[in-house]
Amino acid sequence: MVQYNFKKITVVPNGKDFVDIILSRTQRQTPTVVHKGYAISRLRQFYMRKVKYTQQNFHDKLSTIIDEFPRLDDIHPFYGDLLHVLYNKDHYKLALGQINTARNLIGKIAKDYVKLLKYGDSLYRCKCLKVAALGRMCTVLKRVGPSLAYLEQVRQHMARLPSIDPNTRTILICGYPNVGKSSFINKITRADVDVQPYAFTTKSLFVGHTDYKYLRYQVIDTPGILDRPFEDRNIIEMCSITALAHLRAAILFFLDISGSCGYTIAQQAALFHSIKSLFMNKPLIIVCNKTDLQPLDGISEEDMKLVMEMKSEALKTVIGQGGEATSDDSVLLTMSTLTEDGVISVKNAACERLLDQRVEVKMKSKKINDCLNRFHVAIPKPRDQKERPPCIPQAVLEAKAKEAAEKEKRKTEKDLENENGGAGVYSMNLRKHYILANDEWKEDILPEILDGHNVYDFIDPDILQRVEELEREEGIRQAEEENDEFEIDGAELTPEQQAALAEIRKKKSLLIQEHRIKKSNAESRPTVPRKFDKDKQYTSERMGRQLSSLGLDPSLAIQRMRSRSVSRRGRKRDRSPEGADGGDRMDVDGDTPGKKQRLSRSRSRSRSVSRPPHEVVPGEGLKDSAQKIKAIKLAKKSVKKRNKQARRGEADRVIPTLRPKHLFSGKRSTGKTDRR
């Protein structure tokens, strides 16, 4: 079976791009270095190689174009006539002929200049001959630029043509525009042809595929045809005529009996009679469409007469070469693509008639005799009247019955969703597939954990009842407090009692204030300084009285507190050498000590209170002083290099630009020194 795939044709570049491609490839794929000191034979060979390589590239590219485009005389007549209708066969052949002529001219130019290069006597002469050869080749190619552009347009259009196999089982749909052809192919195939309520929506051939009795059929939707002379038909109509003329297919002639397409039944009958010569030797079915608008029985007598005439003409179509008329069962059919009434019956009738016609044609061919000799159909004859039904083992029957029962019982989540309100209402139960020791545990409420504790452990089942009891008890107590509240009247008390009451109220307010201060400051409240201690509450005498009341000796605490309250000047005097030696030393020296003496004193004092570096402090992780001294040395050694380089730390990896190039390079002219 011949397959025509026009999508694999190589892209045809225009003249300028063609030259650029070839010359750049020559430059890349051939040597480019030559010197005048080379031997003359080497120079000739260098430039001859460039000319030959360029000619070979031109030849290969042009040969690819010529070979990949189909030859109209060698392909199927359907494609030959279709290409002639679309692109004009004469222009197509002329363009390919010009490409072929250019290929031959380039080959001749290369041959002539190679001969001349054999007699080149210098580098200059050989180079001039090479330039002239390549220039003439490019000039020849630029002259065929219009032909290359035309072939590129043809290639792009051919790549968009549908892949139609002229030899396979085909159903062809034809008729006036807007009679329902595209709607029918959309119903019976997976094709998506545009359907609009105006004429000539379909402007080219569209292909869909359908199956019937395990065989694949291709269905072709043709553009509408008008009833006019052959010479007046446009390219769109000629595509339909070409398909009708050359494809061996079952023809479905669509008839709009409602008249909604804009053409009467008489006009459609005239078209049928004008193209009936294209229906010879092909199964023909007349399809009355749009019966939902107008049934076939409701048309007028004149229109019915025209329909019957078309039916009689369809009966004259023959299946093969015998000339016998077919039965009128499936010649005239009715359907409606809107309601899909009768669509499948029309498809089945067309496929059945096409299959019968193809089988009969093959049976009448000469090749069938070679095939029939190899076939033998054995029909066994019964030897007695005893019935012998097929024996199926009981285990197989039980397995099949069990499998069928499982299929019936099992319900999917989709079935449960439909039964329980559909999507958005039904919520799938994820617990029913849990694998637990006891199936009753699947629906148990899972405990929630908060701060590591199971919340369910702290929930009282009688919590609501207890809350009600507490609220009731609280209400009773509030009522009692309201009854018991009263204000003490000072008029009923004696003067002593009034004084005691005032003291109690003052004490109570002080306690409340102290509590508020403690609560606000908590443990971080500062000690009250002495200048703010207006009432002299925080004194050593008071502390002594409190400690004595507790049975403790306050003398040590008072002495320690007084030692801490000594002025800074007195403490300095106690620690200074002058204070230790008394006034004798002052008398001996006679004047204040010098700076060096003061520095030595401060250094000795700081040295006396500091710790030597090699002393091990607990917690440093070092074993002894020797190990600590070694660690200090290693630390100093590790930072020595960093300190020399003036690094800030281990992560300082900046490399400064010591001498910026833009300031220290180049010759400065007069007046340019300000850039420093």
XYZ file of C-alpha atoms in Angstrom:
676
model
C 0.000 0.000 0.000
C 1.485 3.333 -1.088
C 1.667 5.994 1.605
C 1.938 9.658 0.689
C 3.510 11.753 3.415
C 4.127 15.267 2.181
C 5.052 16.487 5.679
C 8.597 15.079 5.369
C 9.638 17.302 2.467
C 12.727 19.339 3.404
C 12.366 23.092 3.799
C 13.345 25.002 0.639
C 15.483 28.073 1.496
C 15.299 31.229 -0.579
C 18.107 32.280 -2.922
C 20.079 34.423 -0.445
C 19.876 31.883 2.392
C 20.816 29.104 -0.026
C 24.031 30.918 -0.996
C 24.884 31.713 2.625
C 24.435 28.086 3.664
C 26.639 26.701 0.895
C 29.445 29.272 1.184
C 29.610 29.049 4.983
C 29.806 25.273 4.768
C 32.601 25.540 2.201
C 34.490 27.904 4.481
C 34.107 25.581 7.464
C 34.769 22.232 5.795
C 37.753 23.067 3.569
C 41.289 24.299 4.401
C 41.663 28.061 4.739
C 45.435 28.623 5.078
C 47.588 28.946 1.945
C 50.906 30.696 1.247
C 52.462 31.890 -1.980
C 55.542 29.892 -1.161
C 53.718 26.600 -1.710
C 54.353 24.559 -4.817
C 52.077 25.456 -7.712
C 50.556 21.973 -7.704
C 49.592 22.422 -4.074
C 48.032 25.827 -4.810
C 46.017 24.411 -7.719
C 44.826 21.519 -5.574
C 43.793 23.911 -2.764
C 41.508 26.026 -4.937
C 40.224 23.095 -7.026
C 39.080 21.465 -3.825
C 37.069 24.555 -2.862
C 35.360 24.742 -6.274
C 34.537 21.027 -6.318
C 33.241 21.074 -2.729
C 30.961 24.039 -3.434
C 29.607 22.398 -6.586
C 28.954 19.148 -4.707
C 27.015 20.964 -1.955
C 24.877 22.798 -4.514
C 24.255 19.510 -6.336
C 23.246 17.656 -3.165
C 20.846 20.336 -1.931
C 19.166 20.828 -5.315
C 18.920 17.067 -5.861
C 17.207 16.688 -2.487
C 14.610 19.295 -3.472
C 13.951 17.663 -6.847
C 13.712 14.134 -5.449
C 11.515 14.883 -2.434
C 8.825 16.779 -4.330
C 6.391 14.272 -5.863
C 6.322 13.731 -9.625
C 2.784 14.209 -10.856
C 3.077 11.440 -13.427
C 4.295 8.828 -10.942
C 1.859 9.312 -8.039
C -1.804 8.266 -7.780
C -4.106 10.113 -10.221
C -6.086 11.503 -7.293
C -3.049 13.293 -5.880
C -1.869 14.249 -9.363
C -5.135 15.980 -10.204
C -5.437 17.462 -6.690
C -2.000 19.067 -6.975
C -2.912 20.288 -10.457
C -6.080 21.894 -9.084
C -4.289 23.522 -6.172
C -0.970 24.614 -7.675
C -1.307 24.403 -11.501
C 0.632 21.469 -12.875
C 2.447 23.587 -15.484
C 3.851 26.045 -12.941
C 4.852 23.192 -10.651
C 6.746 21.330 -13.377
C 8.323 24.533 -14.648
C 9.703 25.389 -11.177
C 11.197 21.936 -10.720
C 12.613 22.110 -14.257
C 14.360 25.387 -13.468
C 15.898 23.868 -10.347
C 17.145 20.939 -12.422
C 18.610 23.302 -15.044
C 20.373 25.305 -12.324
C 21.891 22.097 -10.954
C 23.233 21.165 -14.399
C 24.606 24.671 -15.029
C 26.430 24.706 -11.699
C 27.982 21.346 -12.519
C 29.109 22.626 -15.935
C 30.584 25.819 -14.428
C 32.549 23.814 -11.869
C 33.860 21.474 -14.557
C 35.048 24.359 -16.747
C 36.787 26.221 -13.926
C 38.493 23.095 -12.651
C 40.021 22.734 -16.103
C 41.199 26.332 -15.997
C 42.639 25.883 -12.512
C 44.845 23.072 -13.801
C 46.749 25.713 -15.804
C 46.912 28.421 -13.105
C 50.518 29.660 -12.833
C 50.322 31.660 -9.578
C 48.475 32.064 -6.325
C 46.761 35.210 -7.582
C 45.471 33.573 -10.794
C 44.176 30.488 -8.939
C 42.394 32.658 -6.398
C 40.761 34.783 -9.106
C 39.520 31.663 -10.897
C 38.077 30.309 -7.625
C 36.272 33.588 -6.911
C 34.880 33.679 -10.453
C 33.656 30.060 -10.232
C 31.875 30.570 -6.903
C 30.419 33.872 -8.053
C 28.927 32.354 -11.222
C 27.438 29.472 -9.209
C 25.789 31.897 -6.801
C 24.507 34.025 -9.704
C 22.862 30.979 -11.275
C 21.193 30.118 -7.986
C 19.964 33.657 -7.374
C 18.264 33.644 -10.773
C 16.081 30.704 -9.700
C 15.100 32.501 -6.473
C 11.414 32.932 -7.528
C 11.152 29.215 -8.276
C 12.589 28.354 -4.848
C 10.096 30.700 -3.158
C 7.207 29.126 -5.133
C 8.286 25.608 -4.192
C 8.498 26.613 -0.511
C 4.912 27.879 -0.624
C 3.819 24.642 -2.305
C 5.668 22.602 0.345
C 3.971 24.449 3.189
C 0.538 23.933 1.638
C 1.185 20.258 0.871
C 2.229 19.685 4.487
C -1.252 20.829 5.538
C -3.058 18.432 3.188
C -4.882 15.533 4.864
C -3.294 12.095 4.685
C -5.673 10.285 2.325
C -4.954 6.710 1.275
C -6.551 6.255 -2.196
C -6.513 2.434 -1.936
C -8.176 1.823 1.428
C -11.899 1.547 2.295
C -13.328 5.029 1.809
C -16.702 6.713 2.314
C -17.124 9.956 0.354
C -19.704 12.586 1.336
C -20.853 15.057 -1.301
C -23.747 17.398 -2.001
C -24.744 21.045 -2.001
C -23.247 23.409 0.601
C -24.849 23.526 4.067
C -26.771 20.236 3.753
C -25.173 18.580 6.844
C -22.074 16.840 5.487
C -19.667 18.139 8.150
C -22.161 17.424 10.946
C -22.418 13.810 9.765
C -18.632 13.239 9.738
C -18.377 14.775 13.213
C -21.014 12.307 14.469
C -19.498 9.086 13.114
C -15.765 9.922 13.488
C -13.498 11.807 15.842
C -12.891 14.564 13.298
C -13.607 18.128 14.359
C -14.805 19.928 11.238
C -16.103 23.457 11.651
C -19.913 23.653 11.277
C -21.552 27.023 10.556
C -25.012 28.001 9.215
C -23.676 29.439 5.960
C -22.398 28.038 2.670
C -18.803 26.944 1.964
C -17.721 26.613 5.587
C -15.671 23.598 4.463
C -13.097 24.823 1.924
C -10.915 21.713 1.578
C -10.992 17.952 2.075
C -11.285 16.706 5.673
C -10.609 13.127 6.749
C -11.985 11.121 9.673
C -11.832 7.421 10.552
C -14.483 5.026 11.804
C -14.699 1.279 12.506
C -17.191 -1.256 11.228
C -16.863 -5.020 11.768
C -13.312 -4.618 13.074
C -12.216 -2.808 9.896
C -11.042 0.783 9.625
C -12.830 3.068 7.141
C -11.735 6.562 6.180
C -14.524 9.103 5.772
C -13.854 12.127 3.544
C -15.849 15.336 3.857
C -15.797 17.289 0.588
C -16.632 20.971 0.068
C -20.056 21.819 -1.338
C -20.647 21.674 -5.102
C -22.858 24.047 -7.067
C -24.770 23.165 -10.206
C -22.898 25.078 -12.892
C -20.638 24.311 -15.874
C -17.345 22.585 -15.299
C -15.313 25.586 -16.461
C -16.980 27.941 -13.956
C -16.221 25.886 -10.870
C -13.632 27.247 -8.469
C -10.753 25.459 -6.730
C -12.894 24.519 -3.708
C -15.456 22.721 -5.865
C -12.758 21.107 -8.012
C -11.332 19.408 -4.912
C -14.666 17.590 -4.510
C -14.846 16.717 -8.212
C -11.295 15.297 -8.092
C -12.126 13.093 -5.106
C -15.320 11.836 -6.765
C -13.494 11.071 -9.988
C -10.460 9.193 -8.686
C -11.300 7.586 -5.339
C -12.854 4.120 -5.297
C -15.313 4.760 -2.499
C -18.932 4.514 -1.393
C -20.732 7.763 -2.283
C -23.168 9.419 0.115
C -25.113 12.113 -1.759
C -26.732 14.343 0.852
C -30.126 15.833 0.087
C -31.658 18.592 2.246
C -35.405 17.961 1.956
C -36.262 20.850 4.307
C -34.796 23.526 2.026
C -33.057 25.270 4.950
C -29.736 25.132 3.107
C -30.967 27.755 0.642
C -31.362 25.395 -2.318
C -34.524 23.609 -3.419
C -34.851 19.903 -4.039
C -35.064 20.630 -7.785
C -31.665 22.364 -7.722
C -30.146 19.509 -5.748
C -31.628 16.983 -8.195
C -30.129 18.933 -11.118
C -26.697 18.747 -9.459
C -27.157 15.002 -8.955
C -27.906 14.448 -12.645
C -25.005 16.665 -13.759
C -22.380 14.680 -11.807
C -23.965 11.206 -11.944
C -21.321 10.110 -14.420
C -18.816 10.251 -11.525
C -20.895 7.689 -9.589
C -20.449 4.826 -12.049
C -19.120 1.545 -10.632
C -19.379 2.876 -7.067
C -21.895 2.130 -4.316
C -24.260 5.119 -4.146
C -26.641 6.026 -1.329
C -28.981 9.009 -1.350
C -29.296 10.410 2.188
C -32.280 12.643 2.972
C -31.072 14.825 5.851
C -32.818 17.203 8.282
C -35.904 15.045 8.742
C -36.440 16.736 12.100
C -37.478 19.883 10.171
C -39.304 18.161 7.298
C -40.073 14.434 7.106
C -39.775 12.709 3.741
C -43.476 11.915 3.625
C -44.403 15.581 4.040
C -42.771 16.955 0.883
C -44.776 17.876 -2.197
C -45.543 15.438 -5.014
C -43.216 17.199 -7.434
C -40.306 16.989 -4.983
C -41.174 13.367 -4.233
C -41.082 12.637 -7.955
C -37.601 14.172 -8.226
C -36.414 12.110 -5.257
C -37.774 8.931 -6.849
C -35.963 9.744 -10.090
C -32.700 10.071 -8.195
C -33.459 6.767 -6.476
C -33.994 5.050 -9.814
C -30.699 6.444 -11.063
C -28.996 5.170 -7.920
C -30.469 1.712 -8.535
C -28.667 1.605 -11.865
C -25.286 1.824 -10.206
C -23.528 -1.506 -10.406
C -21.324 -3.229 -7.918
C -18.873 -4.609 -10.435
C -18.655 -5.070 -14.161
C -21.745 -7.301 -14.408
C -24.239 -4.448 -14.719
C -26.846 -5.942 -12.396
C -29.045 -3.480 -10.488
C -28.869 -3.470 -6.717
C -31.752 -3.827 -4.324
C -33.530 -0.653 -3.247
C -33.328 -1.376 0.507
C -30.308 0.798 1.203
C -30.336 3.221 -1.726
C -32.557 5.906 -0.159
C -32.135 6.569 3.566
C -33.360 9.297 5.916
C -31.671 10.728 8.981
C -31.204 13.830 11.133
C -27.754 14.833 12.354
C -29.325 17.117 14.969
C -31.266 14.359 16.753
C -28.850 11.610 15.563
C -31.812 9.671 14.248
C -30.679 7.255 11.527
C -26.997 8.321 11.589
C -25.648 4.901 12.563
C -27.895 3.090 10.067
C -26.569 5.281 7.228
C -22.979 4.564 8.276
C -23.583 0.823 8.543
C -25.357 0.688 5.167
C -22.510 2.543 3.435
C -19.829 0.339 5.023
C -21.739 -2.843 4.201
C -22.283 -1.937 0.556
C -18.659 -0.860 0.124
C -17.447 -4.105 1.685
C -19.667 -6.216 -0.589
C -18.492 -4.310 -3.652
C -14.796 -4.722 -2.778
C -15.240 -8.448 -2.095
C -17.036 -9.006 -5.396
C -14.392 -7.092 -7.337
C -11.689 -9.236 -5.775
C -13.640 -12.411 -6.507
C -13.793 -11.471 -10.192
C -10.090 -10.715 -10.449
C -7.575 -13.214 -11.834
C -5.543 -13.373 -8.631
C -8.393 -15.007 -6.711
C -7.785 -18.367 -8.350
C -4.354 -18.662 -6.777
C -5.856 -17.869 -3.385
C -8.867 -20.199 -3.624
C -6.615 -23.194 -4.244
C -5.099 -22.673 -0.798
C -8.389 -22.452 1.100
C -10.335 -25.433 2.364
C -13.327 -25.113 4.664
C -13.959 -28.310 6.596
C -17.568 -28.867 7.708
C -17.865 -31.902 10.007
C -20.888 -34.170 9.505
C -22.678 -35.746 12.491
C -22.100 -39.492 12.772
C -25.266 -40.094 14.832
C -28.205 -38.297 16.450
C -26.548 -37.947 19.831
C -25.890 -34.409 21.065
C -22.441 -33.659 22.326
C -22.430 -30.246 24.041
C -19.120 -28.623 24.973
C -17.649 -29.968 28.218
C -16.571 -27.285 30.709
C -15.020 -28.430 34.000
C -17.036 -27.748 37.130
C -14.162 -25.835 38.752
C -14.091 -23.409 35.820
C -17.851 -22.832 36.090
C -17.588 -22.212 39.836
C -14.715 -19.767 39.338
C -16.675 -17.859 36.708
C -19.756 -17.754 38.931
C -17.681 -16.513 41.866
C -16.047 -13.837 39.728
C -19.428 -12.672 38.444
C -20.797 -12.532 42.010
C -17.819 -10.446 43.135
C -18.317 -8.030 40.266
C -21.966 -7.612 41.187
C -21.384 -7.190 44.939
C -18.437 -4.855 44.848
C -19.319 -1.175 44.964
C -16.851 1.493 44.104
C -16.524 4.856 45.809
C -18.152 6.417 42.752
C -21.253 4.255 43.243
C -21.409 5.140 46.929
C -21.038 8.831 46.059
C -23.937 8.677 43.606
C -26.103 6.863 46.142
C -25.384 9.353 48.950
C -26.009 12.708 47.327
C -23.235 13.061 44.761
C -20.094 15.187 44.762
C -19.961 17.870 47.434
C -22.393 16.016 49.703
C -20.818 12.578 50.089
C -17.682 12.370 52.212
C -15.554 9.270 51.785
C -14.866 7.265 54.946
C -11.124 6.720 55.130
C -11.299 4.532 58.245
C -13.064 1.573 56.715
C -9.827 0.305 55.167
C -7.845 0.421 58.433
C -6.195 -2.884 59.307
C -6.912 -3.378 63.031
C -7.195 -6.376 65.326
C -10.878 -5.621 65.886
C -13.062 -4.082 63.176
C -15.166 -2.336 65.822
C -12.210 -0.102 66.648
C -12.285 1.577 63.208
C -14.988 4.064 64.179
C -13.517 4.935 67.592
C -12.909 8.610 68.219
C -9.201 9.275 68.092
C -7.729 11.089 71.184
C -6.148 14.468 70.725
C -2.831 15.263 72.369
C -2.033 18.672 73.903
C 1.313 19.400 75.570
C 2.071 15.710 75.750
C -1.179 14.873 77.543
C -4.210 13.101 76.267
C -7.032 15.624 76.344
C -9.611 12.888 76.748
C -8.089 11.906 80.100
C -9.062 15.303 81.559
C -12.616 15.386 80.269
C -15.395 14.663 82.795
C -18.500 13.129 81.224
C -20.645 14.977 83.840
C -18.978 18.337 83.240
C -22.162 20.105 82.130
C -24.078 18.960 85.214
C -21.279 20.109 87.523
C -21.079 23.497 85.813
C -24.789 23.974 86.396
C -24.341 23.082 90.101
C -21.458 25.543 90.480
C -23.439 28.316 88.799
C -26.395 27.621 91.066
C -24.174 27.668 94.191
C -22.504 30.894 93.029
C -25.898 32.547 92.591
C -26.950 31.524 96.104
C -23.728 32.944 97.629
C -24.036 36.224 95.748
C -27.582 36.619 97.063
C -26.380 35.986 100.638
C -23.539 38.532 100.289
C -25.958 41.162 99.033
C -28.095 40.599 102.134
C -25.117 40.632 104.549
C -23.395 43.752 103.190
C -23.714 46.782 105.428
C -21.618 49.872 106.235
C -20.385 50.473 109.785
C -21.698 53.797 111.009
C -19.245 55.733 113.138
C -22.056 57.403 115.127
C -22.894 54.132 116.883
C -19.296 53.617 118.176
C -17.509 55.052 121.205
C -14.451 57.324 120.727
C -12.058 54.454 121.597
C -13.756 52.173 119.068
C -13.656 54.898 116.392
C -9.898 55.368 116.965
C -9.336 51.589 116.699
C -11.444 51.492 113.499
C -9.388 54.300 111.944
C -6.161 52.455 112.849
C -7.486 49.232 111.320
C -8.487 51.002 108.105
C -5.087 52.718 107.874
C -3.291 49.408 108.437
C -5.471 47.757 105.800
C -4.705 50.441 103.192
C -0.978 50.121 103.897
C -1.105 46.357 103.443
C -2.953 46.759 100.174
C -0.366 49.240 98.885
C 2.555 47.031 99.915
C 0.938 44.060 98.210
C 0.461 46.038 95.015
C 4.100 47.187 95.072
C 5.324 43.626 95.580
C 3.051 42.350 92.844
C 4.150 44.967 90.323
C 7.882 44.775 91.018
C 8.015 41.066 91.873
C 11.543 39.897 92.738
C 13.349 42.558 90.713
C 12.438 45.611 92.810
C 15.496 47.648 93.774
C 16.653 48.482 97.273
C 15.364 51.851 98.429
C 18.319 54.335 98.658
C 18.833 56.156 101.933
C 17.997 59.585 100.503
C 14.523 58.354 99.635
C 14.025 56.748 103.032
C 12.144 59.703 104.429
C 10.596 57.870 107.365
C 13.937 56.330 108.498
C 12.444 52.863 108.231
C 15.533 51.072 106.926
C 18.051 51.692 109.739
C 20.533 49.513 111.589
C 18.660 50.003 114.851
C 15.459 48.713 113.292
C 17.301 45.703 111.815
C 18.848 45.031 115.231
C 15.456 45.121 116.937
C 13.951 42.745 114.327
C 16.859 40.263 114.599
C 16.739 40.435 118.431
C 13.006 39.742 118.389
C 13.779 36.653 116.338
C 16.401 35.512 118.908
C 19.480 36.283 116.750
C 22.614 38.276 117.593
C 22.599 41.389 115.375
C 26.105 42.628 116.184
C 27.935 40.937 113.289
C 25.313 42.000 110.726
C 25.395 45.618 111.969
C 29.212 45.660 111.905
C 29.304 44.310 108.364
C 26.747 46.822 107.184
C 28.688 49.680 108.746
C 31.957 48.469 107.175
C 30.293 48.571 103.724
C 29.001 52.093 104.278
C 32.542 53.601 104.651
C 33.304 56.299 102.075
C 35.460 55.540 99.049
C 38.066 58.025 100.189
C 38.498 56.283 103.538
C 38.840 52.881 101.851
C 41.492 54.189 99.498
C 43.344 55.666 102.424
C 43.261 52.358 104.256
C 44.716 50.478 101.299
C 47.387 53.065 100.345
C 50.995 52.684 101.542
C 50.893 56.177 103.014
C 47.991 55.256 105.255
C 49.829 52.088 106.333
C 53.111 53.786 107.214
C 51.506 56.754 108.893
C 52.796 60.300 108.653
C 56.467 59.417 109.194
C 57.048 58.637 105.566
C 55.368 61.798 104.510
C 57.763 63.717 106.748
C 60.773 61.885 105.276
C 59.946 62.440 101.653
C 58.769 65.919 102.029
C 56.895 66.104 98.691
C 54.505 64.075 96.636
C 55.791 60.916 94.968
C 56.755 61.016 91.283
C 55.048 59.505 88.285
C 57.386 56.514 88.101
C 56.731 55.709 91.737
C 52.968 55.908 91.247
C 53.152 53.640 88.182
C 55.198 51.075 90.057
C 52.694 51.104 92.882
C 49.703 50.650 90.596
C 51.533 47.925 88.652
C 52.430 46.085 91.815
C 48.905 46.431 93.108
C 47.373 45.083 89.868
C 49.958 42.342 89.748
C 49.145 41.367 93.289
C 45.472 40.917 92.593
C 45.767 39.320 89.064
C 46.264 35.650 88.154
C 49.382 34.553 86.257
C 48.716 33.544 82.644
C 49.937 29.989 83.024
C 47.675 29.271 86.018
C 44.979 26.741 85.188
C 41.430 27.843 85.945
C 38.865 25.104 86.587
C 36.621 24.660 83.597
C 39.186 25.602 80.914
C 39.665 21.976 79.879
C 43.471 21.997 80.352
C 45.417 19.457 82.354
C 48.223 21.531 83.888
C 50.191 24.745 83.518
C 52.589 23.265 80.936
C 49.727 22.381 78.666
C 48.232 25.884 79.074
C 51.593 27.550 78.239
C 51.844 25.401 75.111
C 48.287 26.340 74.092
C 49.078 30.065 74.523
C 52.189 29.723 72.338
C 50.257 27.928 69.614
C 47.538 30.589 69.702
C 50.108 33.387 69.313
C 51.825 31.528 66.482
C 48.551 30.960 64.604
C 47.666 34.668 64.543
C 51.181 35.878 63.693
C 50.704 35.560 59.925
C 47.265 37.140 60.072
C 48.596 40.073 62.088
C 51.427 40.594 59.611
C 48.906 40.809 56.771
C 46.713 43.212 58.773
C 43.725 40.919 58.662
C 40.736 41.647 60.842
C 40.161 37.994 61.563
C 40.130 34.525 60.035
C 37.244 35.450 57.699
C 38.957 38.587 56.335
C 39.988 37.525 52.836
C 39.876 40.876 51.060
C 42.568 41.393 48.428
C 43.066 45.160 48.125
C 43.958 46.701 44.788
C 47.335 48.129 45.611
C 47.958 49.708 42.208
C 44.731 50.251 40.185
C 45.507 49.674 36.545
C 43.432 52.591 35.257
C 45.592 54.965 37.330
C 49.048 53.505 36.657
C 48.941 52.351 33.006
C 49.212 54.243 29.748
C 50.947 57.421 28.742
C 49.468 60.556 30.250
C 49.391 63.620 28.075
C 49.533 67.208 29.230
C 46.797 68.127 31.650
C 45.793 64.536 32.495
C 47.521 64.150 35.862
C 44.386 65.105 37.775
C 43.171 61.507 37.535
C 45.551 60.473 40.274
